[in-house]
Amino acid sequence: MRVLVTGASGFLGRSVVRAASAAGHEVIALVRPTANISGYDWPDTVEVLRGDLRQKGEWRRRINVDAVVHLAAAPSGDIATQFAGTVQATENLLDALPLASLRRFVHISSFSVYDYSARPRRGILDETASLELKPEARDAYTITKMIQERLVTDTCDAAGLDCIVIRPGAIYGPGKDWDFGRALSLKSCDLVFAPLSAFRLTYVDNCADAIVKAINAPAGSARIFNIVDDELPSLWKYHNACRRAGAPAGFVIPIPWLIVAGLGRMVRLLNRIAFRNRAKLPELLEYKRQQARWRPLRYSNTLAKTALDWSPKIGFEEGVARTFGGSGSASGG
């Protein structure tokens, strides 16, 4: 199948290009005009297409494909920057695609779209969990990813195009370690909030495999798939594993979730009374953002394993070792 991969030069995109090529697909990798891809070690069969989705350029004329894996998004910056790199870029892509002739659109969303203030059934966050009702109370990333996901699904539905939405957890690998799971570093000590909470990790190559499976898997009526690995360590265990693997992690000072949440509620009340909810608070103190990052929950990958016939090949210990160079460099780069 001829597959367009947007955001191909990103952390996850590099692995997706490799995995899709290994699966026998003819891959067109869309990268930014200035992207340096010399060290990516992609197969010679990969066609590199340079273009900026934020602009309607020459790239629009070279996307005669059978399927699309849409990874492109702006992970940081202010709301204007993220809107342009996530929403506007997606609008331009959808406008340029031959939607009527496509066989499938695989959209990469995020766990950020979920409402972590609403405890899911049995404490397990799966694909049935509620979506965030107040994304403006979270951050620009949540706002733009929610708009982007709705834009993709509505457009695909209107065109009668088969659409799969992948929502990965925290993707880690060489070059992306999530700061060893710590909330704050104080010289030789690391504050680990909610240390016993499960960390919703997925190793970059495992996530890429799931995305490639979604290109042509007979998913049936399922559309949305959460991607997390089988073994989800606690934040404390992840921190310790990173330190054993050579990460410059400090001595852990564990801060239980009840203390974190209690502080968040107190600051929220103070903000409401003294500042009428207008004060801009850091993530460590903003209760709604605290819930999204540290609230104790469990996470399921059952639907992806059954409907996509996917299973994570890289275990937790191996993933951490690869992240810090203990078993060679993973394809995530």
GROMACS .gro file of C-alpha atoms in nm:
model
  333
    1MET     CA    1   0.000   0.000   0.000
    2ARG     CA    2   0.125   0.352  -0.078
    3VAL     CA    3   0.124   0.536   0.258
    4LEU     CA    4   0.183   0.902   0.339
    5VAL     CA    5   0.335   0.961   0.684
    6THR     CA    6   0.312   1.321   0.804
    7GLY     CA    7   0.537   1.441   1.083
    8ALA     CA    8   0.782   1.177   0.963
    9SER     CA    9   1.090   1.350   1.104
   10GLY     CA   10   0.945   1.366   1.456
   11PHE     CA   11   1.031   1.137   1.746
   12LEU     CA   12   0.754   0.887   1.671
   13GLY     CA   13   0.740   0.952   1.296
   14ARG     CA   14   1.092   0.822   1.237
   15SER     CA   15   0.997   0.485   1.383
   16VAL     CA   16   0.666   0.474   1.197
   17VAL     CA   17   0.843   0.525   0.863
   18ARG     CA   18   1.081   0.238   0.941
   19ALA     CA   19   0.805   0.007   1.064
   20ALA     CA   20   0.576   0.081   0.769
   21SER     CA   21   0.858   0.014   0.524
   22ALA     CA   22   0.945  -0.311   0.703
   23ALA     CA   23   0.579  -0.414   0.672
   24GLY     CA   24   0.603  -0.383   0.293
   25HIS     CA   25   0.434  -0.048   0.244
   26GLU     CA   26   0.553   0.209  -0.008
   27VAL     CA   27   0.617   0.504   0.222
   28ILE     CA   28   0.613   0.875   0.142
   29ALA     CA   29   0.768   1.057   0.439
   30LEU     CA   30   0.653   1.418   0.465
   31VAL     CA   31   0.912   1.625   0.654
   32ARG     CA   32   0.970   1.994   0.711
   33PRO     CA   33   1.177   2.171   0.441
   34THR     CA   34   1.465   2.226   0.684
   35ALA     CA   35   1.457   1.883   0.852
   36ASN     CA   36   1.791   1.702   0.872
   37ILE     CA   37   1.715   1.333   0.817
   38SER     CA   38   2.069   1.216   0.743
   39GLY     CA   39   2.090   1.002   1.056
   40TYR     CA   40   1.751   0.834   1.035
   41ASP     CA   41   1.870   0.522   0.852
   42TRP     CA   42   1.550   0.491   0.649
   43PRO     CA   43   1.537   0.232   0.369
   44ASP     CA   44   1.620   0.357   0.019
   45THR     CA   45   1.262   0.278  -0.082
   46VAL     CA   46   1.128   0.565   0.133
   47GLU     CA   47   1.030   0.868  -0.075
   48VAL     CA   48   1.107   1.187   0.114
   49LEU     CA   49   0.866   1.472   0.048
   50ARG     CA   50   0.960   1.811   0.189
   51GLY     CA   51   0.685   2.052   0.274
   52ASP     CA   52   0.522   2.257   0.548
   53LEU     CA   53   0.161   2.158   0.615
   54ARG     CA   54   0.097   2.505   0.751
   55GLN     CA   55   0.139   2.636   0.397
   56LYS     CA   56  -0.025   2.529   0.072
   57GLY     CA   57   0.290   2.444  -0.120
   58GLU     CA   58   0.422   2.203  -0.382
   59TRP     CA   59   0.373   1.906  -0.148
   60ARG     CA   60   0.001   1.911  -0.229
   61ARG     CA   61   0.067   1.782  -0.581
   62ARG     CA   62   0.263   1.476  -0.473
   63ILE     CA   63   0.030   1.292  -0.236
   64ASN     CA   64  -0.138   1.037  -0.458
   65VAL     CA   65  -0.159   0.767  -0.191
   66ASP     CA   66  -0.377   0.483  -0.064
   67ALA     CA   67  -0.356   0.561   0.308
   68VAL     CA   68  -0.240   0.833   0.544
   69VAL     CA   69  -0.076   0.820   0.886
   70HIS     CA   70  -0.117   1.168   1.029
   71LEU     CA   71   0.135   1.242   1.303
   72ALA     CA   72   0.206   1.608   1.236
   73ALA     CA   73   0.125   1.839   1.529
   74ALA     CA   74   0.285   2.114   1.735
   75PRO     CA   75   0.365   1.968   2.079
   76SER     CA   76   0.463   2.297   2.241
   77GLY     CA   77   0.439   2.674   2.210
   78ASP     CA   78   0.160   2.920   2.273
   79ILE     CA   79  -0.195   2.866   2.152
   80ALA     CA   80  -0.133   3.043   1.819
   81THR     CA   81   0.176   2.833   1.746
   82GLN     CA   82   0.006   2.506   1.834
   83PHE     CA   83  -0.312   2.596   1.648
   84ALA     CA   84  -0.113   2.662   1.330
   85GLY     CA   85   0.100   2.349   1.360
   86THR     CA   86  -0.183   2.119   1.462
   87VAL     CA   87  -0.522   2.244   1.345
   88GLN     CA   88  -0.437   2.462   1.046
   89ALA     CA   89  -0.187   2.204   0.922
   90THR     CA   90  -0.453   1.933   0.944
   91GLU     CA   91  -0.706   2.146   0.758
   92ASN     CA   92  -0.455   2.197   0.476
   93LEU     CA   93  -0.377   1.825   0.461
   94LEU     CA   94  -0.740   1.719   0.448
   95ASP     CA   95  -0.812   1.978   0.181
   96ALA     CA   96  -0.530   1.844  -0.037
   97LEU     CA   97  -0.598   1.471   0.000
   98PRO     CA   98  -0.798   1.263  -0.252
   99LEU     CA   99  -1.038   1.156   0.024
  100ALA     CA  100  -1.271   0.967  -0.208
  101SER     CA  101  -0.996   0.731  -0.322
  102LEU     CA  102  -0.822   0.674   0.011
  103ARG     CA  103  -0.859   0.337   0.179
  104ARG     CA  104  -0.784   0.449   0.535
  105PHE     CA  105  -0.682   0.752   0.741
  106VAL     CA  106  -0.489   0.675   1.061
  107HIS     CA  107  -0.488   0.975   1.291
  108ILE     CA  108  -0.251   0.998   1.588
  109SER     CA  109  -0.425   1.170   1.877
  110SER     CA  110  -0.326   1.170   2.245
  111PHE     CA  111  -0.429   1.067   2.595
  112SER     CA  112  -0.452   1.442   2.662
  113VAL     CA  113  -0.807   1.444   2.522
  114TYR     CA  114  -0.943   1.250   2.822
  115ASP     CA  115  -1.112   1.407   3.124
  116TYR     CA  116  -0.902   1.300   3.421
  117SER     CA  117  -1.134   1.468   3.668
  118ALA     CA  118  -1.403   1.210   3.587
  119ARG     CA  119  -1.293   0.877   3.732
  120PRO     CA  120  -1.355   0.607   3.471
  121ARG     CA  121  -1.544   0.288   3.540
  122ARG     CA  122  -1.350   0.056   3.776
  123GLY     CA  123  -1.067   0.310   3.766
  124ILE     CA  124  -0.955   0.182   3.426
  125LEU     CA  125  -0.905   0.443   3.158
  126ASP     CA  126  -0.993   0.283   2.827
  127GLU     CA  127  -1.150   0.400   2.501
  128THR     CA  128  -1.489   0.452   2.670
  129ALA     CA  129  -1.355   0.716   2.912
  130SER     CA  130  -1.502   1.066   2.901
  131LEU     CA  131  -1.335   1.336   2.695
  132GLU     CA  132  -1.222   1.663   2.851
  133LEU     CA  133  -1.515   1.904   2.882
  134LYS     CA  134  -1.301   2.209   2.968
  135PRO     CA  135  -0.982   2.187   2.761
  136GLU     CA  136  -0.923   2.560   2.812
  137ALA     CA  137  -0.859   2.481   3.179
  138ARG     CA  138  -0.576   2.246   3.082
  139ASP     CA  139  -0.334   2.373   2.817
  140ALA     CA  140  -0.294   2.462   2.450
  141TYR     CA  141  -0.193   2.108   2.361
  142THR     CA  142  -0.518   1.963   2.494
  143ILE     CA  143  -0.723   2.229   2.317
  144THR     CA  144  -0.559   2.181   1.977
  145LYS     CA  145  -0.544   1.801   1.991
  146MET     CA  146  -0.916   1.784   2.070
  147ILE     CA  147  -0.999   2.018   1.782
  148GLN     CA  148  -0.769   1.824   1.550
  149GLU     CA  149  -0.922   1.487   1.637
  150ARG     CA  150  -1.276   1.612   1.583
  151LEU     CA  151  -1.177   1.778   1.257
  152VAL     CA  152  -1.029   1.454   1.123
  153THR     CA  153  -1.318   1.229   1.227
  154ASP     CA  154  -1.587   1.467   1.103
  155THR     CA  155  -1.414   1.515   0.766
  156CYS     CA  156  -1.356   1.142   0.720
  157ASP     CA  157  -1.716   1.063   0.813
  158ALA     CA  158  -1.848   1.319   0.567
  159ALA     CA  159  -1.631   1.166   0.293
  160GLY     CA  160  -1.719   0.808   0.383
  161LEU     CA  161  -1.352   0.739   0.456
  162ASP     CA  162  -1.245   0.467   0.700
  163CYS     CA  163  -1.071   0.641   0.990
  164ILE     CA  164  -0.875   0.497   1.281
  165VAL     CA  165  -0.775   0.712   1.579
  166ILE     CA  166  -0.469   0.610   1.780
  167ARG     CA  167  -0.429   0.763   2.126
  168PRO     CA  168  -0.083   0.683   2.261
  169GLY     CA  169   0.021   0.720   2.620
  170ALA     CA  170   0.358   0.866   2.717
  171ILE     CA  171   0.590   0.762   2.433
  172TYR     CA  172   0.947   0.709   2.549
  173GLY     CA  173   1.275   0.602   2.394
  174PRO     CA  174   1.621   0.741   2.313
  175GLY     CA  175   1.597   1.118   2.335
  176LYS     CA  176   1.268   1.122   2.524
  177ASP     CA  177   1.272   1.003   2.885
  178TRP     CA  178   0.997   1.213   3.048
  179ASP     CA  179   1.252   1.351   3.293
  180PHE     CA  180   1.276   1.009   3.463
  181GLY     CA  181   0.921   1.048   3.597
  182ARG     CA  182   1.013   1.326   3.838
  183ALA     CA  183   0.800   1.635   3.889
  184LEU     CA  184   1.084   1.858   4.006
  185SER     CA  185   1.459   1.834   4.055
  186LEU     CA  186   1.622   1.993   4.361
  187LYS     CA  187   1.999   1.952   4.322
  188SER     CA  188   2.064   1.588   4.419
  189CYS     CA  189   1.700   1.514   4.501
  190ASP     CA  190   1.403   1.447   4.274
  191LEU     CA  191   1.042   1.508   4.376
  192VAL     CA  192   0.825   1.228   4.244
  193PHE     CA  193   0.455   1.310   4.273
  194ALA     CA  194   0.208   1.025   4.320
  195PRO     CA  195   0.501   0.779   4.321
  196LEU     CA  196   0.280   0.469   4.322
  197SER     CA  197   0.063   0.581   4.029
  198ALA     CA  198   0.095   0.381   3.708
  199PHE     CA  199   0.291   0.559   3.435
  200ARG     CA  200   0.105   0.517   3.103
  201LEU     CA  201   0.416   0.440   2.900
  202THR     CA  202   0.462   0.298   2.552
  203TYR     CA  203   0.802   0.242   2.399
  204VAL     CA  204   0.841   0.429   2.070
  205ASP     CA  205   0.887   0.116   1.856
  206ASN     CA  206   0.588  -0.053   2.021
  207CYS     CA  207   0.371   0.248   1.944
  208ALA     CA  208   0.497   0.259   1.586
  209ASP     CA  209   0.408  -0.109   1.541
  210ALA     CA  210   0.053  -0.043   1.659
  211ILE     CA  211   0.017   0.246   1.415
  212VAL     CA  212   0.138   0.035   1.124
  213LYS     CA  213  -0.101  -0.243   1.223
  214ALA     CA  214  -0.383   0.013   1.204
  215ILE     CA  215  -0.308   0.092   0.838
  216ASN     CA  216  -0.485  -0.217   0.710
  217ALA     CA  217  -0.613  -0.412   1.012
  218PRO     CA  218  -0.978  -0.523   0.985
  219ALA     CA  219  -1.076  -0.327   1.295
  220GLY     CA  220  -1.449  -0.388   1.257
  221SER     CA  221  -1.665  -0.132   1.433
  222ALA     CA  222  -1.379  -0.009   1.654
  223ARG     CA  223  -1.230   0.327   1.568
  224ILE     CA  224  -1.038   0.454   1.871
  225PHE     CA  225  -0.744   0.266   2.022
  226ASN     CA  226  -0.543   0.349   2.332
  227ILE     CA  227  -0.180   0.244   2.304
  228VAL     CA  228   0.012   0.162   2.621
  229ASP     CA  229   0.254  -0.119   2.691
  230ASP     CA  230   0.169  -0.432   2.890
  231GLU     CA  231   0.393  -0.352   3.187
  232LEU     CA  232   0.314  -0.007   3.326
  233PRO     CA  233   0.551   0.072   3.612
  234SER     CA  234   0.480   0.313   3.890
  235LEU     CA  235   0.646   0.652   3.857
  236TRP     CA  236   0.881   0.553   4.138
  237LYS     CA  237   0.976   0.228   3.964
  238TYR     CA  238   1.033   0.410   3.636
  239HIS     CA  239   1.259   0.663   3.809
  240ASN     CA  240   1.462   0.385   3.972
  241ALA     CA  241   1.491   0.196   3.643
  242CYS     CA  242   1.616   0.507   3.466
  243ARG     CA  243   1.877   0.565   3.736
  244ARG     CA  244   1.999   0.204   3.714
  245ALA     CA  245   2.026   0.243   3.337
  246GLY     CA  246   2.259   0.540   3.377
  247ALA     CA  247   2.025   0.839   3.388
  248PRO     CA  248   2.145   1.134   3.602
  249ALA     CA  249   1.853   1.090   3.837
  250GLY     CA  250   1.868   1.203   4.199
  251PHE     CA  251   1.751   1.061   4.528
  252VAL     CA  252   1.373   1.023   4.534
  253ILE     CA  253   1.155   1.229   4.764
  254PRO     CA  254   0.808   1.076   4.719
  255ILE     CA  255   0.507   1.307   4.748
  256PRO     CA  256   0.184   1.101   4.782
  257TRP     CA  257  -0.107   1.185   4.554
  258LEU     CA  258  -0.329   1.290   4.845
  259ILE     CA  259  -0.080   1.564   4.936
  260VAL     CA  260  -0.042   1.675   4.574
  261ALA     CA  261  -0.418   1.683   4.524
  262GLY     CA  262  -0.476   1.859   4.855
  263LEU     CA  263  -0.233   2.133   4.759
  264GLY     CA  264  -0.396   2.164   4.419
  265ARG     CA  265  -0.741   2.205   4.571
  266MET     CA  266  -0.617   2.469   4.815
  267VAL     CA  267  -0.450   2.669   4.539
  268ARG     CA  268  -0.762   2.638   4.322
  269LEU     CA  269  -0.977   2.776   4.605
  270LEU     CA  270  -0.735   3.062   4.664
  271ASN     CA  271  -0.733   3.143   4.293
  272ARG     CA  272  -1.111   3.148   4.287
  273ILE     CA  273  -1.147   3.371   4.593
  274ALA     CA  274  -0.856   3.611   4.542
  275PHE     CA  275  -0.814   3.622   4.164
  276ARG     CA  276  -1.152   3.506   4.026
  277ASN     CA  277  -0.977   3.214   3.852
  278ARG     CA  278  -0.766   3.451   3.643
  279ALA     CA  279  -0.425   3.364   3.790
  280LYS     CA  280  -0.202   3.154   3.562
  281LEU     CA  281  -0.073   2.864   3.768
  282PRO     CA  282   0.214   2.626   3.695
  283GLU     CA  283   0.132   2.263   3.625
  284LEU     CA  284   0.260   2.155   3.966
  285LEU     CA  285  -0.009   2.362   4.139
  286GLU     CA  286  -0.301   2.357   3.894
  287TYR     CA  287  -0.540   2.087   4.015
  288LYS     CA  288  -0.692   1.996   3.680
  289ARG     CA  289  -0.348   1.954   3.524
  290GLN     CA  290  -0.229   1.763   3.828
  291GLN     CA  291  -0.510   1.514   3.771
  292ALA     CA  292  -0.416   1.469   3.406
  293ARG     CA  293  -0.058   1.388   3.494
  294TRP     CA  294  -0.058   1.215   3.831
  295ARG     CA  295  -0.402   1.091   3.930
  296PRO     CA  296  -0.384   0.719   4.019
  297LEU     CA  297  -0.555   0.522   3.742
  298ARG     CA  298  -0.516   0.199   3.550
  299TYR     CA  299  -0.485   0.182   3.173
  300SER     CA  300  -0.601  -0.079   2.924
  301ASN     CA  301  -0.461  -0.183   2.585
  302THR     CA  302  -0.702  -0.475   2.540
  303LEU     CA  303  -0.889  -0.332   2.242
  304ALA     CA  304  -0.571  -0.262   2.045
  305LYS     CA  305  -0.440  -0.611   2.115
  306THR     CA  306  -0.758  -0.781   2.002
  307ALA     CA  307  -0.882  -0.563   1.715
  308LEU     CA  308  -0.543  -0.467   1.571
  309ASP     CA  309  -0.369  -0.796   1.652
  310TRP     CA  310  -0.093  -0.593   1.817
  311SER     CA  311   0.128  -0.668   2.110
  312PRO     CA  312   0.423  -0.466   2.244
  313LYS     CA  313   0.749  -0.642   2.155
  314ILE     CA  314   0.984  -0.431   2.368
  315GLY     CA  315   0.943  -0.491   2.740
  316PHE     CA  316   0.985  -0.228   3.009
  317GLU     CA  317   1.339  -0.312   3.120
  318GLU     CA  318   1.462  -0.338   2.762
  319GLY     CA  319   1.288  -0.014   2.671
  320VAL     CA  320   1.459   0.174   2.954
  321ALA     CA  321   1.795   0.018   2.863
  322ARG     CA  322   1.756   0.128   2.502
  323THR     CA  323   1.649   0.474   2.608
  324PHE     CA  324   1.978   0.528   2.788
  325GLY     CA  325   2.197   0.334   2.547
  326GLY     CA  326   2.227   0.010   2.744
  327SER     CA  327   2.120  -0.214   2.454
  328GLY     CA  328   2.211  -0.002   2.155
  329SER     CA  329   2.009   0.273   1.997
  330ALA     CA  330   1.644   0.209   1.927
  331SER     CA  331   1.493   0.314   1.603
  332GLY     CA  332   1.318   0.603   1.774
  333GLY     CA  333   1.652   0.792   1.753
   0.00000   0.00000   0.00000
